[in-house]
Short mmCIF file of C-alpha atoms in Angstrom, two decimals:
data_model
loop_
_atom_site.label_atom_id
_atom_site.label_comp_id
_atom_site.label_asym_id
_atom_site.label_seq_id
_atom_site.Cartn_x
_atom_site.Cartn_y
_atom_site.Cartn_z
CA MET A 8 -16.88 -18.38 -31.90
CA ASN A 9 -17.43 -15.12 -33.25
CA THR A 10 -18.26 -12.22 -30.66
CA GLN A 11 -21.11 -10.83 -32.63
CA LYS A 12 -22.54 -14.41 -32.54
CA LEU A 13 -22.04 -14.35 -28.75
CA LEU A 14 -23.53 -11.13 -28.29
CA ASN A 15 -26.66 -12.04 -30.28
CA ILE A 16 -27.05 -15.33 -28.11
CA ALA A 17 -26.92 -13.40 -24.96
CA LEU A 18 -29.23 -10.62 -26.06
CA GLU A 19 -31.80 -13.58 -27.32
CA GLY A 20 -31.44 -14.79 -23.67
CA VAL A 21 -32.02 -11.50 -22.09
CA ASP A 22 -35.17 -11.16 -24.42
CA THR A 23 -36.55 -14.62 -23.26
CA ILE A 24 -35.73 -13.83 -19.76
CA GLY A 25 -37.69 -10.58 -20.04
CA TYR A 26 -40.57 -12.05 -22.01
CA ARG A 27 -41.09 -14.85 -19.28
CA LEU A 28 -40.95 -12.29 -16.58
CA ASP A 29 -43.61 -10.39 -18.27
CA GLN A 30 -45.73 -13.30 -18.71
CA MET A 31 -45.59 -13.92 -15.02
CA GLY A 32 -46.55 -10.51 -14.51
CA ILE A 33 -43.27 -9.72 -12.50
CA THR A 34 -41.95 -6.88 -14.64
CA GLY A 35 -41.68 -5.42 -18.23
CA LYS A 36 -38.23 -3.70 -17.71
CA VAL A 37 -36.03 -6.49 -18.40
CA ASN A 38 -35.09 -6.45 -22.07
CA ARG A 39 -32.18 -5.47 -24.15
CA HIS A 40 -32.93 -1.99 -24.58
CA ASN A 41 -33.06 -1.16 -21.00
CA ILE A 42 -30.18 -3.08 -20.10
CA ALA A 43 -28.14 -1.43 -23.16
CA ALA A 44 -29.45 1.85 -21.50
CA TYR A 45 -28.07 0.90 -17.99
CA LEU A 46 -24.77 -0.14 -19.39
CA MET A 47 -24.42 3.01 -21.42
CA ALA A 48 -25.31 5.22 -18.32
CA GLU A 49 -22.92 3.33 -16.35
CA GLN A 50 -20.21 3.62 -18.83
CA LYS A 51 -20.56 7.45 -18.96
CA TYR A 52 -20.46 7.43 -15.21
CA LEU A 53 -17.21 5.61 -15.24
CA GLU A 54 -15.74 7.70 -18.01
CA GLY A 55 -16.65 10.77 -15.56
CA GLU A 56 -15.06 9.19 -12.63
CA TRP A 57 -11.84 8.57 -14.91
CA ASP A 58 -11.80 11.98 -15.88
CA SER A 59 -12.17 13.57 -12.46
CA ILE A 60 -9.14 11.13 -11.30
CA GLN A 61 -7.00 12.26 -14.21
CA ALA A 62 -7.75 15.98 -13.22
CA ARG A 63 -6.81 15.30 -9.66
CA VAL A 64 -3.56 13.64 -10.67
CA GLY A 65 -2.75 16.37 -13.03
CA ARG A 66 -3.37 18.85 -10.32
CA ARG A 67 -1.08 17.18 -7.84
CA ARG A 68 1.46 16.71 -10.70
CA SER A 69 1.43 20.61 -11.38
CA GLN A 70 1.72 21.19 -7.67
CA LEU A 71 4.69 18.94 -7.23
CA ASP A 72 6.50 20.68 -10.23
CA HIS A 73 5.89 23.89 -8.57
CA ILE A 74 7.33 22.83 -5.35
CA THR A 75 10.10 21.20 -6.97
CA HIS A 76 11.02 24.50 -9.12
CA SER A 77 10.80 26.53 -5.83
CA LEU A 78 13.09 24.24 -4.11
CA GLU A 79 15.70 24.30 -6.90
CA ALA A 80 15.49 28.22 -7.12
CA ARG A 81 16.03 28.47 -3.25
CA ALA A 82 19.04 25.75 -3.49
CA ASP A 83 20.70 27.89 -6.39
CA ALA A 84 20.15 31.15 -4.37
CA LEU A 85 21.72 29.52 -1.40
CA ILE A 86 24.54 27.30 -2.96
CA GLY A 87 25.35 29.80 -5.68
CA PRO A 88 27.30 32.40 -3.61
CA ILE A 89 29.22 29.69 -1.69
CA LEU A 90 30.35 27.87 -5.01
CA GLU A 91 31.32 31.62 -6.38
CA ARG A 92 33.40 32.10 -3.18
CA VAL A 93 35.09 28.44 -3.45
CA ASN A 94 35.95 29.03 -7.28
CA ARG A 95 37.51 32.50 -6.58
CA PHE A 96 39.46 30.90 -3.67
CA ARG A 97 40.71 28.07 -5.98
CA ALA A 98 41.44 30.87 -8.74
CA ASN A 99 43.69 32.44 -6.13
CA GLN A 100 45.83 29.54 -5.16
#
């Protein structure tokens, strides 16, 4: 079945429910426009949450890269002189 056809059937059902509820005096807020507005607002909210998560992940990744770089620099500073002495000792043999 075509997606557009299914969407139209669903929207007609929403309109029918809204019309029936309005006839009973329950509410006039159930219609395709209010539902679409609600879904769009929720979509924007979820996009904002996703962006927030991505920003936090990026920040943590940056912090981890900085820590890794610092550890490598310290290891090079510590191991560099030792390797230099080992290489000199090998060269003298």
